[in-house]
Coordinates of C-alpha atoms in Angstrom, one line a residue:
M1 CA 19.8 170.7 25.7
R2 CA 20.0 173.7 28.0
R3 CA 16.4 174.1 27.3
L4 CA 15.7 170.2 28.5
V5 CA 17.8 170.6 31.7
L6 CA 15.8 173.9 32.5
L7 CA 12.7 172.2 32.0
F8 CA 13.5 169.2 33.9
I9 CA 14.6 171.4 36.9
V10 CA 11.3 173.2 37.0
L11 CA 9.3 170.1 36.8
F12 CA 11.2 168.5 39.5
N13 CA 10.9 171.7 41.7
F14 CA 7.0 171.7 40.9
A15 CA 6.7 168.0 42.0
A16 CA 8.9 168.5 45.0
F17 CA 6.6 171.4 45.8
A18 CA 3.3 169.3 45.3
Q19 CA 4.4 166.8 47.6
N20 CA 4.6 169.2 50.6
A21 CA 1.5 169.5 52.5
E22 CA 0.7 171.7 55.5
Y23 CA -0.9 169.9 58.4
S24 CA -2.6 171.3 61.5
I25 CA -2.9 169.1 64.8
V26 CA -5.0 170.3 67.7
V27 CA -3.8 168.5 71.1
K28 CA -6.7 168.1 73.6
D29 CA -7.5 166.4 77.1
I30 CA -9.8 163.7 76.3
E31 CA -11.7 164.4 79.5
T32 CA -12.1 168.1 79.7
Q33 CA -11.9 168.6 75.6
L34 CA -9.9 171.5 76.6
P35 CA -6.4 172.5 74.5
I36 CA -3.2 171.2 75.7
E37 CA -0.4 173.9 75.7
N38 CA 3.4 172.8 75.5
A39 CA 2.5 169.3 74.3
T40 CA 5.4 168.1 72.1
V41 CA 4.8 166.6 68.7
F42 CA 7.8 164.8 67.5
I43 CA 7.8 163.9 63.7
M44 CA 9.8 160.9 63.3
K45 CA 10.9 161.2 59.7
T46 CA 12.6 164.5 60.1
K47 CA 13.3 164.2 63.9
Q48 CA 11.6 167.8 64.0
T49 CA 10.2 168.7 67.3
L50 CA 7.3 171.0 67.5
L51 CA 5.3 172.5 70.4
S52 CA 1.6 173.3 70.6
N53 CA 0.3 176.9 71.4
A54 CA -2.1 178.2 73.8
D55 CA -4.9 176.8 71.6
G56 CA -3.5 173.4 71.6
K57 CA -2.4 173.6 68.0
V58 CA 0.6 172.6 65.7
T59 CA 1.1 173.4 62.2
F60 CA 3.8 172.0 60.0
M61 CA 4.8 171.2 56.4
L62 CA 5.9 167.5 55.7
S63 CA 6.6 165.8 52.4
G64 CA 5.5 162.3 52.4
S65 CA 4.4 160.4 55.5
S66 CA 5.6 160.0 59.0
S67 CA 4.5 158.6 62.3
L68 CA 4.0 161.3 65.2
E69 CA 4.9 161.1 68.9
V70 CA 3.0 163.3 71.2
T71 CA 3.9 163.7 74.8
Q72 CA 3.2 166.2 77.7
T73 CA 4.4 165.7 81.3
D74 CA 0.8 165.4 82.8
Y75 CA -0.3 162.9 80.1
E76 CA 0.4 159.3 78.6
K77 CA 2.4 159.6 75.4
I78 CA 0.7 158.7 72.3
T79 CA 2.0 157.3 68.9
L80 CA 0.1 158.3 65.7
R81 CA 0.3 156.3 62.7
W82 CA 0.1 158.3 59.3
G83 CA -2.9 156.7 58.0
P84 CA -5.7 158.9 59.5
L85 CA -3.9 162.3 59.1
K86 CA -5.2 164.7 56.6
P87 CA -3.9 168.0 55.6
D88 CA -6.9 169.7 57.3
M89 CA -7.3 170.1 61.2
F90 CA -6.8 166.8 63.1
V91 CA -7.6 166.7 66.7
V92 CA -5.4 164.3 69.0
Y93 CA -6.7 163.5 72.4
L94 CA -4.3 163.0 75.4
K95 CA -5.2 160.9 78.5
S96 CA -4.0 162.0 81.8
N97 CA -1.9 159.9 83.9
N98 CA -3.9 160.8 86.8
T99 CA -1.9 158.9 89.3
K100 CA -2.9 161.1 92.2
L101 CA 0.3 161.1 94.0
D102 CA 0.8 164.5 94.8
E103 CA 1.5 163.5 98.6
I104 CA 4.8 164.5 100.3
V105 CA 7.8 162.6 99.6
V106 CA 9.4 161.4 103.0
S107 CA 13.2 160.9 102.7
K108 CA 16.0 160.8 104.9
E109 CA 18.2 162.8 103.0
N110 CA 18.1 166.8 103.3
P111 CA 15.9 168.2 100.0
Q112 CA 18.9 170.7 99.4
K113 CA 21.3 167.9 99.1
I114 CA 18.8 166.0 97.1
L115 CA 18.4 169.3 94.7
Q116 CA 22.2 169.7 94.4
K117 CA 22.7 166.1 93.1
I118 CA 19.7 166.6 90.8
V119 CA 21.4 169.7 89.4
V120 CA 24.9 168.6 89.5
N121 CA 24.0 165.4 87.5
S122 CA 21.8 167.4 84.9
R123 CA 24.6 169.9 84.4
Q124 CA 27.1 166.9 83.5
K125 CA 24.7 165.5 81.4
L126 CA 24.2 168.8 79.7
A127 CA 27.7 169.2 79.3
S128 CA 28.6 167.4 76.1
S129 CA 29.4 168.3 72.5
Y130 CA 26.3 168.7 70.4
R131 CA 24.4 170.8 68.3
L132 CA 20.9 172.5 68.6
K133 CA 19.1 174.3 65.7
V134 CA 16.8 176.8 67.8
F135 CA 13.9 179.2 66.6
V136 CA 14.2 182.2 68.7
R137 CA 12.0 185.3 69.0
E138 CA 11.7 188.2 71.0
F139 CA 8.3 190.7 71.5
F140 CA 8.8 194.0 73.1
M141 CA 6.4 196.1 74.4
L142 CA 6.7 199.8 75.4
N143 CA 3.9 201.2 77.5
N144 CA 1.8 198.0 76.8
K145 CA 1.9 198.4 73.3
Y146 CA 4.0 196.0 70.9
S147 CA 6.9 198.0 69.7
Y148 CA 9.6 195.8 68.1
Y149 CA 9.7 192.1 67.1
N150 CA 12.5 189.8 66.1
D151 CA 13.1 186.2 65.3
G152 CA 15.6 184.1 63.9
L153 CA 16.6 180.3 63.0
V154 CA 20.1 179.7 64.8
N155 CA 22.5 177.1 65.4
F156 CA 24.2 176.6 68.9
Q157 CA 27.2 174.6 69.0
F158 CA 27.9 173.2 72.5
T159 CA 31.6 172.6 73.8
A160 CA 32.0 171.0 77.1
N161 CA 34.6 172.2 79.3
Q162 CA 35.3 171.1 82.8
K163 CA 31.7 169.9 83.2
K164 CA 30.4 173.2 81.8
S165 CA 29.2 174.2 78.4
T166 CA 30.1 177.1 76.4
T167 CA 28.3 177.9 73.0
T168 CA 29.2 179.2 69.6
L169 CA 26.1 180.8 67.8
L170 CA 25.7 180.9 64.2
V171 CA 22.6 182.6 62.7
E172 CA 21.0 181.2 59.6
Q173 CA 18.4 183.7 59.1
N174 CA 16.6 186.4 61.1
R175 CA 14.7 189.6 60.9
S176 CA 13.9 192.6 63.1
Y177 CA 11.2 195.0 62.8
G178 CA 9.6 197.9 64.6
L179 CA 5.9 197.8 65.3
L180 CA 5.5 201.6 66.0
D181 CA 6.3 204.6 63.9
T182 CA 8.3 206.1 66.7
D183 CA 11.8 205.1 67.1
V184 CA 12.1 202.9 70.1
S185 CA 15.6 201.3 69.4
E186 CA 17.3 203.0 72.6
D187 CA 14.6 201.4 75.0
L188 CA 15.3 197.8 73.5
K189 CA 17.0 195.5 75.9
G190 CA 17.1 192.1 74.6
Y191 CA 18.4 189.0 76.1
N192 CA 21.9 187.9 75.2
L193 CA 21.5 184.6 73.1
N194 CA 24.9 182.9 74.2
D195 CA 24.4 183.9 77.9
I196 CA 20.9 182.6 78.1
M197 CA 21.5 179.6 76.4
E198 CA 24.5 178.7 78.6
N199 CA 22.6 179.5 81.6
Y200 CA 19.8 177.0 80.6
C201 CA 22.7 174.4 80.2
N202 CA 24.8 175.3 83.3
L203 CA 21.7 175.8 85.2
K204 CA 23.1 178.8 86.7
Y205 CA 19.4 179.8 88.0
F206 CA 19.8 177.5 90.8
D207 CA 23.1 178.8 92.2
P208 CA 21.4 180.6 95.1
L209 CA 19.5 177.5 96.3
L210 CA 23.0 175.8 96.3
D211 CA 24.7 178.7 98.3
S212 CA 24.9 177.7 101.9
K213 CA 24.4 181.5 102.7
T214 CA 21.2 181.9 100.7
R215 CA 19.5 178.8 100.8
K216 CA 18.5 179.0 104.3
E217 CA 16.1 181.5 103.2
Y218 CA 13.8 179.0 101.3
D219 CA 11.7 176.3 102.4
F220 CA 11.8 173.0 100.3
I221 CA 9.0 170.3 99.7
T222 CA 8.8 167.6 97.6
R223 CA 5.6 165.8 96.1
G224 CA 4.9 163.0 93.8
H225 CA 3.4 164.4 90.6
P226 CA -0.2 164.1 90.4
N227 CA -0.3 163.0 86.8
N228 CA 3.0 161.2 86.4
K229 CA 4.2 158.5 88.5
N230 CA 7.7 158.7 87.2
Y231 CA 8.4 162.4 88.3
Y232 CA 8.6 164.4 91.4
I233 CA 7.9 168.2 91.9
M234 CA 10.0 170.2 94.3
A235 CA 8.6 173.4 95.5
I236 CA 11.0 176.1 96.8
T237 CA 9.7 179.3 98.1
P238 CA 11.0 182.1 100.1
R239 CA 10.5 182.0 103.9
D240 CA 8.1 184.7 105.1
K241 CA 10.7 186.2 107.5
S242 CA 13.0 187.0 104.2
K243 CA 13.3 190.9 103.5
K244 CA 14.2 190.7 100.0
A245 CA 12.1 189.7 96.8
L246 CA 13.2 186.4 96.2
D247 CA 12.4 184.0 93.4
T248 CA 9.7 180.9 93.8
F249 CA 10.9 177.9 92.1
E250 CA 9.2 174.4 90.9
V251 CA 11.4 171.8 89.8
I252 CA 10.0 168.8 88.2
Y253 CA 12.5 165.8 88.0
D254 CA 13.2 162.2 87.4
P255 CA 14.2 161.0 90.9
V256 CA 15.7 157.7 89.2
K257 CA 17.8 159.3 86.5
K258 CA 18.2 162.3 88.7
L259 CA 17.6 164.7 85.7
I260 CA 15.4 167.9 85.6
V261 CA 12.4 167.8 83.0
E262 CA 11.1 171.2 83.8
F263 CA 11.8 174.2 86.1
S264 CA 10.0 177.4 86.4
I265 CA 11.0 180.6 88.6
I266 CA 8.6 183.5 89.2
I267 CA 8.7 186.3 91.5
T268 CA 5.4 186.4 93.0
P269 CA 3.4 190.0 93.8
Q270 CA 3.6 189.2 97.4
N271 CA 7.4 189.1 97.1
L272 CA 7.4 192.3 94.9
L273 CA 5.8 194.1 97.6
Q274 CA 8.6 193.6 99.9
V275 CA 11.0 195.6 97.9
E276 CA 11.3 199.3 98.2
E277 CA 10.3 201.1 95.3
Q278 CA 13.2 202.9 93.6
T279 CA 12.8 206.7 92.4
K280 CA 16.2 207.7 91.1
V281 CA 16.1 208.6 87.5
G282 CA 17.5 205.6 85.5
S283 CA 16.1 203.1 88.1
K284 CA 14.4 199.8 87.1
N285 CA 11.5 198.7 89.3
V286 CA 10.6 195.0 88.2
T287 CA 6.9 194.4 87.8
R288 CA 7.0 190.9 86.6
S289 CA 9.5 188.1 86.1
I290 CA 9.1 184.7 84.9
V291 CA 11.3 182.0 83.6
K292 CA 9.8 178.5 82.4
V293 CA 12.4 175.8 80.9
N294 CA 11.8 172.4 79.4
Y295 CA 14.5 169.6 78.7
R296 CA 14.0 166.6 76.5
I297 CA 15.2 163.3 77.6
D298 CA 15.6 160.9 74.4
G299 CA 17.5 157.6 75.3
E300 CA 21.0 158.9 76.1
N301 CA 20.4 162.4 74.6
Y302 CA 19.4 165.3 77.0
Y303 CA 18.9 168.8 75.9
L304 CA 16.9 172.1 75.9
L305 CA 13.4 171.6 74.6
S306 CA 12.1 175.2 74.9
S307 CA 12.2 177.8 77.1
N308 CA 10.1 181.2 77.9
E309 CA 11.3 184.4 79.8
E310 CA 9.3 187.4 80.5
I311 CA 10.8 190.4 82.2
A312 CA 8.6 193.7 82.7
Y313 CA 10.0 196.8 84.7
D314 CA 9.2 200.4 85.0
L315 CA 12.0 202.7 83.8
I316 CA 12.3 205.9 85.8
L317 CA 12.8 209.2 83.8
K318 CA 13.0 212.7 84.7
D319 CA 9.3 213.7 84.0
H320 CA 7.6 210.3 83.3
I321 CA 7.8 206.5 83.6
K322 CA 8.3 204.1 80.8
N323 CA 7.0 200.6 81.1
I324 CA 9.2 198.1 79.3
Q325 CA 8.3 194.5 78.6
V326 CA 10.5 191.8 76.9
R327 CA 9.0 188.3 76.1
N328 CA 11.8 185.7 74.7
N329 CA 11.1 182.2 73.6
F330 CA 13.3 179.3 72.5
V331 CA 12.0 176.1 70.6
T332 CA 14.6 173.5 69.6
T333 CA 13.8 172.0 66.3
F334 CA 16.7 169.7 65.6
F335 CA 19.3 168.1 67.8
N336 CA 22.7 166.6 66.2
R337 CA 25.6 165.0 67.7
Q338 CA 27.6 166.3 64.9
N339 CA 29.5 169.6 64.8
F340 CA 29.2 172.2 62.0
T341 CA 31.8 173.6 60.4
Y342 CA 32.3 177.5 60.3
K343 CA 34.6 180.3 59.7
E344 CA 35.5 182.6 62.9
S345 CA 33.9 185.7 60.8
D346 CA 30.5 183.6 60.7
V347 CA 30.2 183.5 64.5
F348 CA 27.6 185.8 66.0
K349 CA 28.9 187.8 68.9
E350 CA 26.4 190.7 69.2
K351 CA 23.8 190.7 72.2
S352 CA 20.3 190.1 70.5
L353 CA 19.1 189.7 66.8
F354 CA 18.0 193.3 66.4
N355 CA 21.5 194.2 66.2
K356 CA 22.0 192.0 63.2
K357 CA 21.2 192.9 59.6
N358 CA 17.9 190.9 58.4
K359 CA 18.7 188.0 56.2
V360 CA 15.7 186.0 55.1
M361 CA 16.0 183.4 52.3
T362 CA 13.1 181.1 53.2
N363 CA 9.9 181.4 55.3
Y364 CA 11.8 179.7 58.3
W365 CA 9.1 180.8 60.9
E366 CA 6.6 178.3 59.2
I367 CA 9.0 175.4 60.3
S368 CA 10.0 176.9 63.6
G369 CA 8.5 174.2 65.8
F370 CA 6.5 177.0 67.3
T371 CA 2.8 177.9 66.5
P372 CA 1.8 181.2 67.5
T373 CA -1.6 182.3 68.9
D374 CA -3.9 184.2 66.8
E375 CA -2.7 187.3 68.5
E376 CA 1.0 186.7 67.8
K377 CA 0.1 185.5 64.3
A378 CA -1.6 188.9 63.3
I379 CA 1.7 190.8 64.5
V380 CA 3.9 188.5 62.5
D381 CA 1.6 188.4 59.2
S382 CA 1.9 192.4 59.5
L383 CA 5.7 192.2 58.6
E384 CA 5.0 190.1 55.6
F385 CA 4.9 193.4 53.5
K386 CA 8.2 194.3 54.6
L387 CA 10.1 191.4 53.2

């Protein structure tokens, strides 16, 4: 009887494995034939969300069949039936909305007040109880060489408190590895995962623009989105007379729902030139700073979809300068209104995943929702011998 049971389990697992297939989709512009980066591919059967990489590629595993929804802010949404999809490469072509509505939007209301309403409404919408399963990864570079890598599959539980969100973080799986022979751990300054997620949901990045003392240092211009008639773009740039290295903002939002769809924040090279370089030992001179965040509006649900943050700085030492670069990515793979249960001892309270002991039970990065570029894939593949 035991042998029969064991045989049944083996055959069942084999059959289940045989039904799983890997699919690759490349998303392209139908007119230019160029790949489209950051297109969202939503698998309706599993509710999994994936993003196309710089090559327009998305790779995923699926058992059985499912329709797919492909969207990108600049293009018309398309829904694919499962019939024509094959396990090999399949190209999806998106048509640009091309509405040419990039003229300046004239409004009687002050643009700062419009932004304030959009930020407040987005904060309130994000401040609710729900759970996100997120694939997170970080690349570290030391003197322009990849030095360290970590990634993980984590759960963020959101709790709304006085129109703000706080998060509880549980790590399902993770791995951290050095990529150089020398120990560079003392130079690692990774992002605090709870802090960065709470900033995305509480929209703290916009605080300087809402402060009456600092918002006067910016110019605000609102235009219709050139490729999507449903969205506006607000460009917020530092005034020339400002003597500080202020960020440049771009906010894409839905003027009817008053929700932020996407925002980006950069420090331009021109602004960096305005900052006096520090020479004191231990000082950090920022050489690059980029933040790009996307949100998903799905009926009544509104949540973080993806983010990319990059920071680069020169660290001043006694006898030389170290260039440190950190790139952090979040990709939400699942959204759920149900809370998860956990013990307090399970909560991850450290700063970055490289502070946590490796825990790998499955190849979770293959269903991360994120398809690496060829360069990134080579780095990740080089870690497999360490597993």
